Structure formats: structure tokens, C-alpha cells
XYZ file of C-alpha atoms in Angstrom:
103
model
C 85.903 9.912 86.254
C 86.154 12.997 84.087
C 86.906 10.769 81.137
C 83.600 8.924 81.572
C 81.096 11.447 80.122
C 83.550 12.685 77.486
C 84.351 9.164 76.474
C 80.636 8.337 76.152
C 80.087 11.463 74.033
C 83.108 10.621 71.858
C 81.808 7.095 71.335
C 78.344 8.444 70.552
C 79.777 10.949 68.026
C 81.786 8.181 66.409
C 78.669 6.000 66.227
C 76.641 8.813 64.618
C 79.443 9.510 62.123
C 79.655 5.844 61.202
C 75.868 5.650 60.851
C 75.856 8.697 58.562
C 78.577 7.140 56.399
C 76.662 3.883 56.200
C 73.473 5.769 55.297
C 75.308 7.544 52.454
C 76.608 4.211 51.204
C 73.115 2.742 51.247
C 71.800 5.829 49.478
C 74.400 5.442 46.687
C 73.535 1.765 46.301
C 69.803 2.524 46.102
C 70.401 5.273 43.529
C 72.559 2.968 41.418
C 69.974 0.200 41.583
C 67.167 2.629 40.749
C 69.054 4.089 37.764
C 69.835 0.616 36.470
C 66.212 -0.465 36.756
C 64.988 2.772 35.133
C 67.395 2.271 32.216
C 66.178 -1.305 31.735
C 62.556 -0.147 31.723
C 63.241 2.695 29.289
C 65.228 0.412 26.982
C 62.377 -2.100 26.925
C 59.960 0.725 26.052
C 62.076 1.786 23.062
C 62.417 5.360 24.360
C 64.848 7.633 22.503
C 67.805 9.031 24.413
C 68.059 12.804 24.814
C 71.198 13.080 22.646
C 69.514 11.249 19.769
C 66.412 13.423 20.145
C 68.430 16.649 20.049
C 70.394 15.510 16.974
C 67.180 14.621 15.161
C 65.612 17.925 16.198
C 68.526 19.888 14.740
C 68.336 17.917 11.507
C 64.586 18.550 11.304
C 65.042 22.284 11.798
C 67.656 22.388 9.011
C 65.424 20.405 6.660
C 62.456 22.644 7.449
C 64.482 25.776 6.687
C 65.753 24.240 3.442
C 62.206 23.251 2.482
C 60.951 26.795 3.067
C 63.805 28.171 0.954
C 63.000 25.750 -1.857
C 59.276 26.565 -1.726
C 60.118 30.254 -2.089
C 62.478 29.481 -4.980
C 59.843 27.394 -6.792
C 57.291 30.185 -6.354
C 59.816 32.663 -7.779
C 60.542 30.441 -10.777
C 56.840 29.827 -11.396
C 56.231 33.580 -11.376
C 59.056 34.112 -13.869
C 57.691 31.329 -16.054
C 54.197 32.828 -15.930
C 55.583 36.250 -16.884
C 57.630 34.869 -19.776
C 54.667 32.837 -21.092
C 52.478 35.974 -20.872
C 55.091 37.871 -22.895
C 55.202 35.081 -25.482
C 51.392 35.094 -25.682
C 51.328 38.867 -26.099
C 54.010 38.739 -28.794
C 52.099 36.002 -30.611
C 48.868 37.968 -30.337
C 50.579 41.087 -31.733
C 51.977 39.083 -34.658
C 48.589 37.549 -35.335
C 46.970 40.971 -35.242
C 49.577 42.341 -37.698
C 49.064 39.392 -40.009
C 45.290 39.760 -40.062
C 45.473 43.528 -40.581
C 47.717 43.063 -43.619
C 45.125 40.862 -45.285
């Protein structure tokens, strides 16, 4: 009779272990089904994947930096052009003044 209670407990432990394994299996199946359904919904909504978003973000940051560099370069060239045209104007004005003073 000493095997009776131990045997019942062993059977109960086995039953609980089997139930836990079955619950994990059901959980995996539900997760897989949920992920599949979520992917179908997101694909129908035309949502961008994270990898594509990150790649586009990096490209945008590079383009923005290049744009800022080019804006600075254009401003520098415009300043040089303004200075050189001022020098040309001054030289022309000096020549005109010399010409009129000689008359």
C-alpha cells in the first residue's frame, strides 16, 4: 500500500508536466498564428519594414550633411564673387577718375 500515494503523486506530476508541455505547444502555435496575421495586416497597409526605414534614414542623414556642406560652399563662393566684383568696380572707378582728371 505504500506505493499507492506515491504512485498517485507520480501520476499527478506526470499529468502536470504533460499539461505544461501541451500549454507551451499551444502558446507557440498561437504566437506563430498571431505573427502571421500581423504580417499580413502590415503588408496590406503598406508599412515599411524597420531595415528599410533605417537604411533610408542613414541615406537621408548623409544627404542632409552633404546639402549643408554645399550650402556653405555656395555661400563662400558668392562672398568671393562679391569681393572680386567690388574690386573690379573699384578699379574701374579709379580708372574713370584718372581719366576725367586728365581732361
